[in-house]
Amino acid sequence: METKGKTKFLSVWHNVKYSWALKPKTSFSRNSPVLLLGKCYHFKAEEDEGQTEACREASDEEGVMGNVEDFRRDFGSRIWLTYREEFPPLPGSSLTSDCGWGCMLRAGQMMLAQALLLHFLGRDWTWSGAMSLQPLDTETWTTSAAKRLVASLESSLQASPGPSDPVVSQRQVAGSGEEAGVHTDGGFHRTLVSWFGDSPSAQFGLHRMVRLGLAMGKRAGEWYGPAVVAHILKKAVEEARDPCLAGISSYVSQDCTVYSADVIDSHKASASAPASASPDSRAVIILVPVRLGGEKTNPDYFNLAKSFLSLDYCIGIIGGKPKQACYFVGFQDDSLIYMDPHYCQSFVDVSTSDFPLQSFHCPSPKKMPFTKMDPSCTFGFYSRSAQDFERIKHELTELLQPSAKEKYPAFIFVQGHGRDYDLSASLSPEKREWPFIRDPRRSGSTVGDFVLL
């Protein structure tokens, strides 16, 4: 009984903590370009005709020049997935919220969502409601959080859950009304978001991720590292049942090595594909778990991360800073731009035809110095075809060439299949592909693990 009460109190505390953990507005320089998943934006005033060399180079490489409004529209169109509460219990547990522990899973979901946006809608797609997103309001969030805290504690003191009214945040109520005029984006954007709903039936929802994690010894309520999440995403894509998803697969590198023949095989159409499908008709999400240093990220890798985030086929980086996971989508100067999953929002039933979309799009980006970046992370890339992969492999190999200071590249490409080089056939597939996945039987943790807040 005491344990139950403690669990409930921690759950309530996390819900409140992440409902009002709002930060000051993010500041951007007008003198430096901003890179967002392969697109370049400059915030200089219109009368300033000068532009930096970095942005000019990005423009020459098919990056997109733009102003503040264009950046806001682009950033606001990315899918934002955060902590939620009051959803159906997760597999193998009684948890109905992921506050305080699910941030890496949410970051992985956001990376996968970006890959699907690229696959189905293209990099130039933007959501018509992006410009109507409102900044997160501290008073609204703290008020609703306090009400939830009081109600939950009262229920606990009564020693019985008791009936409770469903919680709907004020922000979501407002969002529903604001969206009345922006539902003309077409149904597919809404369908894509619904795949990430917090219900057992959602293709890439938290319930599916947790169920797949159970096979790796990870349970709901535990922390997940970026390498583990990469394997969970791969399995989720492999098991996806929606016919729309038959044209996409996923590949996770092995020991910081991308085996080209394995990626080419992943591009080949599955047995269930239509007879008219071309032999390499499937797109591939390439996930590369890496460790960029020891206790801290080696500064020599900062420029590499910048180079990757400047590519239009990069789908971002899942990682974070010590104790917090996030989804990196861009940079300006020496700061990473990221989407933060550490906000607790109310459950949204995505099975309805007109569920509100506002809470799935982030109104404000966050920035973090590269020096605070945790060395354990996973890079993501999207390859549309086998021919596309050959180009990607060539470009990334050029970028991965070690500088004079670096001894080793972050990862490498080699010809052939992984099994051709396999010296550890007795290991499980997960351990063979990535040696830093934590053995659930070990009580200790590795330097690459993320701890709970």
GROMACS .gro file of C-alpha atoms in nm:
model
  453
    1MET     CA    1   0.000   0.000   0.000
    2GLU     CA    2   0.287   0.231   0.089
    3THR     CA    3   0.456   0.158  -0.244
    4LYS     CA    4   0.134   0.232  -0.430
    5GLY     CA    5   0.101   0.565  -0.253
    6LYS     CA    6   0.462   0.654  -0.330
    7THR     CA    7   0.416   0.569  -0.699
    8LYS     CA    8   0.102   0.781  -0.717
    9PHE     CA    9   0.270   1.075  -0.544
   10LEU     CA   10   0.569   1.058  -0.784
   11SER     CA   11   0.332   1.042  -1.080
   12VAL     CA   12   0.141   1.346  -0.957
   13TRP     CA   13   0.464   1.536  -0.888
   14HIS     CA   14   0.598   1.463  -1.237
   15ASN     CA   15   0.270   1.573  -1.394
   16VAL     CA   16   0.284   1.906  -1.212
   17LYS     CA   17   0.658   1.954  -1.260
   18TYR     CA   18   0.640   1.909  -1.636
   19SER     CA   19   0.324   2.115  -1.670
   20TRP     CA   20   0.487   2.432  -1.546
   21ALA     CA   21   0.853   2.377  -1.635
   22LEU     CA   22   0.843   2.660  -1.887
   23LYS     CA   23   1.157   2.839  -1.993
   24PRO     CA   24   1.220   3.196  -2.111
   25LYS     CA   25   1.182   3.282  -2.477
   26THR     CA   26   1.457   3.149  -2.702
   27SER     CA   27   1.681   3.419  -2.849
   28PHE     CA   28   1.818   3.400  -3.202
   29SER     CA   29   2.093   3.610  -3.352
   30ARG     CA   30   2.017   3.823  -3.658
   31ASN     CA   31   2.377   3.795  -3.772
   32SER     CA   32   2.403   3.418  -3.821
   33PRO     CA   33   2.213   3.170  -4.038
   34VAL     CA   34   1.976   2.920  -3.877
   35LEU     CA   35   1.979   2.564  -4.016
   36LEU     CA   36   1.669   2.351  -3.970
   37LEU     CA   37   1.681   1.998  -4.109
   38GLY     CA   38   1.856   2.101  -4.428
   39LYS     CA   39   1.692   2.440  -4.475
   40CYS     CA   40   1.873   2.768  -4.413
   41TYR     CA   41   1.704   3.078  -4.271
   42HIS     CA   42   1.840   3.423  -4.200
   43PHE     CA   43   1.682   3.664  -3.954
   44LYS     CA   44   1.842   3.986  -4.072
   45ALA     CA   45   1.605   4.278  -4.126
   46GLU     CA   46   1.481   4.303  -4.484
   47GLU     CA   47   1.674   4.622  -4.543
   48ASP     CA   48   2.000   4.440  -4.460
   49GLU     CA   49   2.109   4.295  -4.790
   50GLY     CA   50   2.427   4.136  -4.657
   51GLN     CA   51   2.431   3.766  -4.577
   52THR     CA   52   2.694   3.547  -4.420
   53GLU     CA   53   2.912   3.314  -4.619
   54ALA     CA   54   2.771   3.011  -4.438
   55CYS     CA   55   2.417   3.086  -4.547
   56ARG     CA   56   2.530   3.169  -4.900
   57GLU     CA   57   2.701   2.830  -4.921
   58ALA     CA   58   2.390   2.656  -4.792
   59SER     CA   59   2.185   2.837  -5.055
   60ASP     CA   60   2.423   2.716  -5.326
   61GLU     CA   61   2.361   2.363  -5.202
   62GLU     CA   62   1.986   2.392  -5.250
   63GLY     CA   63   1.918   2.510  -4.896
   64VAL     CA   64   1.631   2.755  -4.864
   65MET     CA   65   1.681   3.119  -4.773
   66GLY     CA   66   1.404   3.266  -4.564
   67ASN     CA   67   1.302   3.505  -4.290
   68VAL     CA   68   1.163   3.469  -3.940
   69GLU     CA   69   0.809   3.391  -4.056
   70ASP     CA   70   0.929   3.117  -4.291
   71PHE     CA   71   1.131   2.960  -4.011
   72ARG     CA   72   0.833   2.974  -3.772
   73ARG     CA   73   0.611   2.809  -4.033
   74ASP     CA   74   0.867   2.535  -4.101
   75PHE     CA   75   0.944   2.465  -3.735
   76GLY     CA   76   0.576   2.473  -3.635
   77SER     CA   77   0.500   2.213  -3.902
   78ARG     CA   78   0.725   1.947  -3.743
   79ILE     CA   79   0.540   1.689  -3.532
   80TRP     CA   80   0.587   1.754  -3.158
   81LEU     CA   81   0.536   1.463  -2.919
   82THR     CA   82   0.553   1.522  -2.545
   83TYR     CA   83   0.471   1.365  -2.212
   84ARG     CA   84   0.099   1.288  -2.179
   85GLU     CA   85  -0.124   1.180  -1.895
   86GLU     CA   86  -0.450   0.991  -1.844
   87PHE     CA   87  -0.406   0.758  -2.141
   88PRO     CA   88  -0.488   0.382  -2.121
   89PRO     CA   89  -0.244   0.180  -1.902
   90LEU     CA   90   0.082   0.088  -2.071
   91PRO     CA   91   0.171  -0.279  -2.141
   92GLY     CA   92   0.303  -0.463  -1.839
   93SER     CA   93   0.219  -0.181  -1.599
   94SER     CA   94  -0.056   0.033  -1.451
   95LEU     CA   95   0.108   0.359  -1.564
   96THR     CA   96  -0.119   0.606  -1.741
   97SER     CA   97   0.146   0.876  -1.790
   98ASP     CA   98   0.507   0.883  -1.912
   99CYS     CA   99   0.602   1.197  -1.721
  100GLY     CA  100   0.957   1.180  -1.588
  101TRP     CA  101   1.077   0.877  -1.786
  102GLY     CA  102   0.944   0.866  -2.145
  103CYS     CA  103   1.138   1.157  -2.298
  104MET     CA  104   1.373   0.943  -2.511
  105LEU     CA  105   1.082   0.745  -2.652
  106ARG     CA  106   0.910   1.074  -2.738
  107ALA     CA  107   1.227   1.201  -2.905
  108GLY     CA  108   1.242   0.881  -3.111
  109GLN     CA  109   0.879   0.920  -3.209
  110MET     CA  110   0.951   1.275  -3.331
  111MET     CA  111   1.241   1.155  -3.545
  112LEU     CA  112   1.023   0.883  -3.697
  113ALA     CA  113   0.745   1.136  -3.757
  114GLN     CA  114   0.989   1.358  -3.948
  115ALA     CA  115   1.092   1.062  -4.165
  116LEU     CA  116   0.726   0.995  -4.246
  117LEU     CA  117   0.664   1.362  -4.327
  118LEU     CA  118   0.956   1.346  -4.572
  119HIS     CA  119   0.830   1.021  -4.720
  120PHE     CA  120   0.467   1.116  -4.771
  121LEU     CA  121   0.458   1.497  -4.790
  122GLY     CA  122   0.812   1.608  -4.880
  123ARG     CA  123   1.051   1.850  -4.710
  124ASP     CA  124   0.876   2.160  -4.848
  125TRP     CA  125   0.540   2.073  -4.690
  126THR     CA  126   0.416   2.303  -4.416
  127TRP     CA  127   0.102   2.291  -4.205
  128SER     CA  128  -0.146   2.572  -4.261
  129GLY     CA  129  -0.207   2.602  -3.888
  130ALA     CA  130   0.162   2.651  -3.800
  131MET     CA  131   0.137   3.030  -3.784
  132SER     CA  132  -0.164   3.022  -3.551
  133LEU     CA  133   0.022   2.832  -3.278
  134GLN     CA  134   0.020   3.028  -2.952
  135PRO     CA  135   0.317   3.052  -2.712
  136LEU     CA  136   0.280   2.830  -2.407
  137ASP     CA  137   0.114   3.034  -2.136
  138THR     CA  138   0.262   2.995  -1.787
  139GLU     CA  139  -0.052   3.098  -1.599
  140THR     CA  140  -0.277   2.863  -1.792
  141TRP     CA  141  -0.046   2.567  -1.745
  142THR     CA  142   0.028   2.625  -1.376
  143THR     CA  143  -0.339   2.678  -1.294
  144SER     CA  144  -0.450   2.355  -1.457
  145ALA     CA  145  -0.154   2.170  -1.306
  146ALA     CA  146  -0.240   2.291  -0.955
  147LYS     CA  147  -0.601   2.179  -0.999
  148ARG     CA  148  -0.483   1.834  -1.105
  149LEU     CA  149  -0.249   1.814  -0.806
  150VAL     CA  150  -0.524   1.901  -0.556
  151ALA     CA  151  -0.774   1.662  -0.713
  152SER     CA  152  -0.525   1.376  -0.726
  153LEU     CA  153  -0.403   1.422  -0.368
  154GLU     CA  154  -0.761   1.442  -0.239
  155SER     CA  155  -0.836   1.117  -0.419
  156SER     CA  156  -0.525   0.956  -0.264
  157LEU     CA  157  -0.622   1.066   0.087
  158GLN     CA  158  -0.963   0.906   0.043
  159ALA     CA  159  -0.779   0.575  -0.021
  160SER     CA  160  -0.984   0.513  -0.334
  161PRO     CA  161  -0.953   0.647  -0.683
  162GLY     CA  162  -1.313   0.764  -0.701
  163PRO     CA  163  -1.474   0.897  -1.018
  164SER     CA  164  -1.298   1.183  -1.185
  165ASP     CA  165  -1.381   1.406  -1.474
  166PRO     CA  166  -1.158   1.378  -1.777
  167VAL     CA  167  -0.892   1.648  -1.776
  168VAL     CA  168  -0.874   1.870  -2.079
  169SER     CA  169  -0.610   2.138  -2.069
  170GLN     CA  170  -0.719   2.495  -2.135
  171ARG     CA  171  -0.467   2.518  -2.414
  172GLN     CA  172  -0.629   2.226  -2.596
  173VAL     CA  173  -0.978   2.371  -2.559
  174ALA     CA  174  -0.857   2.695  -2.709
  175GLY     CA  175  -0.674   2.505  -2.981
  176SER     CA  176  -0.990   2.321  -3.089
  177GLY     CA  177  -1.167   2.645  -3.163
  178GLU     CA  178  -0.870   2.798  -3.339
  179GLU     CA  179  -0.841   2.496  -3.563
  180ALA     CA  180  -1.191   2.520  -3.701
  181GLY     CA  181  -1.058   2.705  -4.001
  182VAL     CA  182  -0.735   2.512  -4.055
  183HIS     CA  183  -0.866   2.161  -4.115
  184THR     CA  184  -0.822   2.210  -4.487
  185ASP     CA  185  -0.467   2.068  -4.486
  186GLY     CA  186  -0.604   1.739  -4.608
  187GLY     CA  187  -0.661   1.419  -4.417
  188PHE     CA  188  -0.314   1.268  -4.445
  189HIS     CA  189  -0.144   1.503  -4.201
  190ARG     CA  190  -0.407   1.408  -3.944
  191THR     CA  191  -0.366   1.038  -4.027
  192LEU     CA  192   0.009   1.062  -3.977
  193VAL     CA  193  -0.035   1.228  -3.637
  194SER     CA  194  -0.286   0.960  -3.536
  195TRP     CA  195  -0.021   0.691  -3.587
  196PHE     CA  196   0.154   0.840  -3.282
  197GLY     CA  197  -0.151   0.854  -3.057
  198ASP     CA  198  -0.134   0.725  -2.701
  199SER     CA  199  -0.348   0.418  -2.750
  200PRO     CA  200  -0.268   0.045  -2.787
  201SER     CA  201  -0.386   0.045  -3.149
  202ALA     CA  202  -0.166   0.332  -3.272
  203GLN     CA  203   0.105   0.216  -3.517
  204PHE     CA  204   0.386   0.414  -3.350
  205GLY     CA  205   0.221   0.516  -3.025
  206LEU     CA  206   0.384   0.496  -2.684
  207HIS     CA  207   0.199   0.170  -2.606
  208ARG     CA  208   0.354   0.003  -2.911
  209MET     CA  209   0.701   0.136  -2.824
  210VAL     CA  210   0.676   0.010  -2.466
  211ARG     CA  211   0.555  -0.333  -2.581
  212LEU     CA  212   0.853  -0.364  -2.816
  213GLY     CA  213   1.083  -0.246  -2.540
  214LEU     CA  214   0.967  -0.528  -2.315
  215ALA     CA  215   1.138  -0.775  -2.551
  216MET     CA  216   1.466  -0.592  -2.480
  217GLY     CA  217   1.421  -0.603  -2.105
  218LYS     CA  218   1.293  -0.246  -2.081
  219ARG     CA  219   0.977  -0.175  -1.884
  220ALA     CA  220   0.746   0.125  -1.869
  221GLY     CA  221   0.879   0.365  -1.608
  222GLU     CA  222   1.246   0.291  -1.683
  223TRP     CA  223   1.472   0.516  -1.887
  224TYR     CA  224   1.556   0.430  -2.248
  225GLY     CA  225   1.885   0.516  -2.420
  226PRO     CA  226   1.911   0.644  -2.780
  227ALA     CA  227   2.050   0.310  -2.908
  228VAL     CA  228   1.766   0.108  -2.753
  229VAL     CA  229   1.510   0.350  -2.899
  230ALA     CA  230   1.668   0.311  -3.245
  231HIS     CA  231   1.601  -0.066  -3.230
  232ILE     CA  232   1.248  -0.009  -3.100
  233LEU     CA  233   1.176   0.226  -3.391
  234LYS     CA  234   1.312  -0.030  -3.638
  235LYS     CA  235   1.085  -0.303  -3.503
  236ALA     CA  236   0.786  -0.068  -3.497
  237VAL     CA  237   0.834   0.013  -3.866
  238GLU     CA  238   0.878  -0.358  -3.948
  239GLU     CA  239   0.554  -0.449  -3.768
  240ALA     CA  240   0.343  -0.158  -3.897
  241ARG     CA  241   0.018  -0.292  -4.040
  242ASP     CA  242  -0.117   0.009  -4.229
  243PRO     CA  243  -0.091  -0.056  -4.608
  244CYS     CA  244   0.043   0.299  -4.650
  245LEU     CA  245   0.354   0.197  -4.457
  246ALA     CA  246   0.444  -0.100  -4.679
  247GLY     CA  247   0.673   0.129  -4.880
  248ILE     CA  248   0.906   0.217  -4.594
  249SER     CA  249   1.151   0.014  -4.385
  250SER     CA  250   1.424   0.082  -4.133
  251TYR     CA  251   1.789  -0.009  -4.078
  252VAL     CA  252   2.002   0.024  -3.763
  253SER     CA  253   2.380   0.031  -3.800
  254GLN     CA  254   2.596  -0.229  -3.626
  255ASP     CA  255   2.883  -0.119  -3.404
  256CYS     CA  256   2.899   0.226  -3.567
  257THR     CA  257   2.918   0.060  -3.910
  258VAL     CA  258   2.665   0.094  -4.192
  259TYR     CA  259   2.675  -0.215  -4.413
  260SER     CA  260   2.579  -0.101  -4.762
  261ALA     CA  261   2.443  -0.434  -4.885
  262ASP     CA  262   2.208  -0.454  -4.586
  263VAL     CA  263   2.069  -0.108  -4.661
  264ILE     CA  264   2.023  -0.202  -5.029
  265ASP     CA  265   1.836  -0.515  -4.917
  266SER     CA  266   1.613  -0.299  -4.700
  267HIS     CA  267   1.526  -0.093  -5.007
  268LYS     CA  268   1.397  -0.400  -5.189
  269ALA     CA  269   1.020  -0.443  -5.198
  270SER     CA  270   0.876  -0.683  -4.944
  271ALA     CA  271   0.698  -1.002  -5.046
  272SER     CA  272   0.362  -0.837  -4.979
  273ALA     CA  273   0.432  -0.545  -5.212
  274PRO     CA  274   0.222  -0.507  -5.530
  275ALA     CA  275   0.351  -0.687  -5.838
  276SER     CA  276   0.393  -0.350  -6.010
  277ALA     CA  277   0.639  -0.229  -5.744
  278SER     CA  278   0.997  -0.176  -5.858
  279PRO     CA  279   1.268  -0.397  -5.702
  280ASP     CA  280   1.402  -0.114  -5.485
  281SER     CA  281   1.074   0.068  -5.425
  282ARG     CA  282   1.094   0.087  -5.045
  283ALA     CA  283   1.240   0.388  -4.869
  284VAL     CA  284   1.472   0.325  -4.573
  285ILE     CA  285   1.508   0.511  -4.244
  286ILE     CA  286   1.877   0.476  -4.154
  287LEU     CA  287   1.949   0.501  -3.781
  288VAL     CA  288   2.306   0.522  -3.656
  289PRO     CA  289   2.363   0.501  -3.277
  290VAL     CA  290   2.701   0.651  -3.185
  291ARG     CA  291   2.903   0.771  -2.890
  292LEU     CA  292   3.083   1.099  -2.955
  293GLY     CA  293   3.324   1.096  -2.664
  294GLY     CA  294   3.369   0.975  -2.308
  295GLU     CA  295   3.197   1.158  -2.024
  296LYS     CA  296   3.139   1.459  -2.251
  297THR     CA  297   3.097   1.504  -2.625
  298ASN     CA  298   3.429   1.555  -2.801
  299PRO     CA  299   3.424   1.913  -2.945
  300ASP     CA  300   3.580   1.777  -3.264
  301TYR     CA  301   3.240   1.626  -3.349
  302PHE     CA  302   3.042   1.951  -3.321
  303ASN     CA  303   3.103   2.045  -3.685
  304LEU     CA  304   3.003   1.695  -3.794
  305ALA     CA  305   2.668   1.729  -3.620
  306LYS     CA  306   2.623   2.069  -3.789
  307SER     CA  307   2.704   1.917  -4.127
  308PHE     CA  308   2.444   1.643  -4.079
  309LEU     CA  309   2.171   1.885  -3.969
  310SER     CA  310   2.242   2.089  -4.285
  311LEU     CA  311   2.134   1.796  -4.506
  312ASP     CA  312   1.776   1.779  -4.633
  313TYR     CA  313   1.768   1.401  -4.590
  314CYS     CA  314   1.876   1.421  -4.226
  315ILE     CA  315   1.580   1.352  -3.996
  316GLY     CA  316   1.755   1.486  -3.688
  317ILE     CA  317   1.935   1.352  -3.385
  318ILE     CA  318   1.787   1.186  -3.079
  319GLY     CA  319   1.996   1.238  -2.769
  320GLY     CA  320   1.996   1.523  -2.525
  321LYS     CA  321   2.187   1.666  -2.236
  322PRO     CA  322   2.263   1.471  -1.918
  323LYS     CA  323   1.939   1.373  -1.744
  324GLN     CA  324   1.717   1.500  -2.030
  325ALA     CA  325   1.642   1.358  -2.374
  326CYS     CA  326   1.537   1.576  -2.666
  327TYR     CA  327   1.514   1.584  -3.044
  328PHE     CA  328   1.777   1.798  -3.220
  329VAL     CA  329   1.658   1.949  -3.547
  330GLY     CA  330   1.899   2.231  -3.625
  331PHE     CA  331   2.156   2.480  -3.502
  332GLN     CA  332   2.270   2.840  -3.498
  333ASP     CA  333   2.635   2.920  -3.430
  334ASP     CA  334   2.740   2.702  -3.135
  335SER     CA  335   2.389   2.613  -3.015
  336LEU     CA  336   2.166   2.322  -3.109
  337ILE     CA  337   1.798   2.383  -3.181
  338TYR     CA  338   1.571   2.118  -3.038
  339MET     CA  339   1.214   2.012  -2.970
  340ASP     CA  340   1.149   1.947  -2.603
  341PRO     CA  341   0.928   1.654  -2.494
  342HIS     CA  342   0.929   1.768  -2.129
  343TYR     CA  343   0.577   1.912  -2.120
  344CYS     CA  344   0.294   1.715  -1.971
  345GLN     CA  345  -0.020   1.743  -2.183
  346SER     CA  346  -0.355   1.576  -2.154
  347PHE     CA  347  -0.447   1.264  -2.348
  348VAL     CA  348  -0.597   1.328  -2.692
  349ASP     CA  349  -0.824   1.066  -2.848
  350VAL     CA  350  -0.688   1.046  -3.203
  351SER     CA  351  -0.955   0.798  -3.310
  352THR     CA  352  -1.202   1.083  -3.366
  353SER     CA  353  -1.211   1.239  -3.711
  354ASP     CA  354  -1.156   1.594  -3.590
  355PHE     CA  355  -0.921   1.562  -3.293
  356PRO     CA  356  -0.732   1.889  -3.221
  357LEU     CA  357  -0.389   1.909  -3.385
  358GLN     CA  358  -0.250   2.208  -3.196
  359SER     CA  359  -0.089   2.012  -2.913
  360PHE     CA  360   0.108   1.803  -3.166
  361HIS     CA  361   0.296   2.106  -3.300
  362CYS     CA  362   0.553   2.302  -3.103
  363PRO     CA  363   0.502   2.681  -3.084
  364SER     CA  364   0.857   2.761  -2.971
  365PRO     CA  365   1.201   2.610  -3.039
  366LYS     CA  366   1.463   2.567  -2.768
  367LYS     CA  367   1.840   2.620  -2.791
  368MET     CA  368   2.122   2.445  -2.610
  369PRO     CA  369   2.503   2.487  -2.636
  370PHE     CA  370   2.678   2.203  -2.817
  371THR     CA  371   2.900   2.171  -2.510
  372LYS     CA  372   2.602   2.038  -2.308
  373MET     CA  373   2.519   1.765  -2.561
  374ASP     CA  374   2.541   1.411  -2.417
  375PRO     CA  375   2.786   1.196  -2.618
  376SER     CA  376   2.535   0.912  -2.664
  377CYS     CA  377   2.299   0.983  -2.951
  378THR     CA  378   2.144   0.841  -3.267
  379PHE     CA  379   2.169   1.009  -3.608
  380GLY     CA  380   1.879   0.961  -3.848
  381PHE     CA  381   1.871   0.978  -4.229
  382TYR     CA  382   1.604   0.915  -4.490
  383SER     CA  383   1.689   0.734  -4.814
  384ARG     CA  384   1.412   0.722  -5.075
  385SER     CA  385   1.568   0.460  -5.303
  386ALA     CA  386   1.878   0.248  -5.360
  387GLN     CA  387   2.007   0.514  -5.601
  388ASP     CA  388   1.944   0.778  -5.338
  389PHE     CA  389   2.141   0.574  -5.087
  390GLU     CA  390   2.448   0.567  -5.312
  391ARG     CA  391   2.445   0.947  -5.317
  392ILE     CA  392   2.389   0.966  -4.940
  393LYS     CA  393   2.670   0.718  -4.874
  394HIS     CA  394   2.911   0.920  -5.087
  395GLU     CA  395   2.819   1.252  -4.922
  396LEU     CA  396   2.829   1.118  -4.567
  397THR     CA  397   3.160   0.939  -4.627
  398GLU     CA  398   3.311   1.273  -4.731
  399LEU     CA  399   3.176   1.442  -4.419
  400LEU     CA  400   3.295   1.159  -4.194
  401GLN     CA  401   3.660   1.195  -4.292
  402PRO     CA  402   3.841   1.258  -3.961
  403SER     CA  403   4.001   1.596  -3.911
  404ALA     CA  404   4.362   1.630  -3.800
  405LYS     CA  405   4.245   1.627  -3.436
  406GLU     CA  406   4.015   1.326  -3.464
  407LYS     CA  407   4.153   0.976  -3.455
  408TYR     CA  408   3.839   0.796  -3.570
  409PRO     CA  409   3.523   0.882  -3.766
  410ALA     CA  410   3.192   0.879  -3.578
  411PHE     CA  411   3.082   0.587  -3.796
  412ILE     CA  412   3.180   0.428  -4.126
  413PHE     CA  413   3.030   0.271  -4.439
  414VAL     CA  414   3.156  -0.066  -4.562
  415GLN     CA  415   3.058  -0.290  -4.851
  416GLY     CA  416   2.879  -0.620  -4.801
  417HIS     CA  417   2.646  -0.750  -4.534
  418GLY     CA  418   2.689  -0.734  -4.160
  419ARG     CA  419   2.690  -1.112  -4.136
  420ASP     CA  420   2.998  -1.124  -4.361
  421TYR     CA  421   3.193  -0.957  -4.080
  422ASP     CA  422   3.009  -1.111  -3.785
  423LEU     CA  423   3.245  -1.241  -3.519
  424SER     CA  424   2.980  -1.274  -3.249
  425ALA     CA  425   2.712  -1.498  -3.399
  426SER     CA  426   2.618  -1.635  -3.058
  427LEU     CA  427   2.493  -1.297  -2.935
  428SER     CA  428   2.131  -1.188  -2.962
  429PRO     CA  429   2.048  -0.964  -3.260
  430GLU     CA  430   2.022  -0.654  -3.039
  431LYS     CA  431   2.356  -0.714  -2.865
  432ARG     CA  432   2.524  -0.802  -3.195
  433GLU     CA  433   2.402  -0.481  -3.356
  434TRP     CA  434   2.479  -0.248  -3.069
  435PRO     CA  435   2.701  -0.342  -2.775
  436PHE     CA  436   2.589  -0.057  -2.548
  437ILE     CA  437   2.233  -0.181  -2.494
  438ARG     CA  438   2.208  -0.239  -2.120
  439ASP     CA  439   2.167  -0.595  -2.002
  440PRO     CA  440   1.853  -0.592  -1.781
  441ARG     CA  441   2.021  -0.843  -1.547
  442ARG     CA  442   2.293  -0.594  -1.458
  443SER     CA  443   2.221  -0.352  -1.178
  444GLY     CA  444   2.482  -0.098  -1.284
  445SER     CA  445   2.446   0.159  -1.560
  446THR     CA  446   2.678   0.264  -1.840
  447VAL     CA  447   2.801   0.614  -1.913
  448GLY     CA  448   2.562   0.629  -2.205
  449ASP     CA  449   2.249   0.584  -1.996
  450PHE     CA  450   2.005   0.864  -1.928
  451VAL     CA  451   1.882   0.900  -1.572
  452LEU     CA  452   1.546   1.020  -1.453
  453LEU     CA  453   1.484   1.373  -1.336
   0.00000   0.00000   0.00000
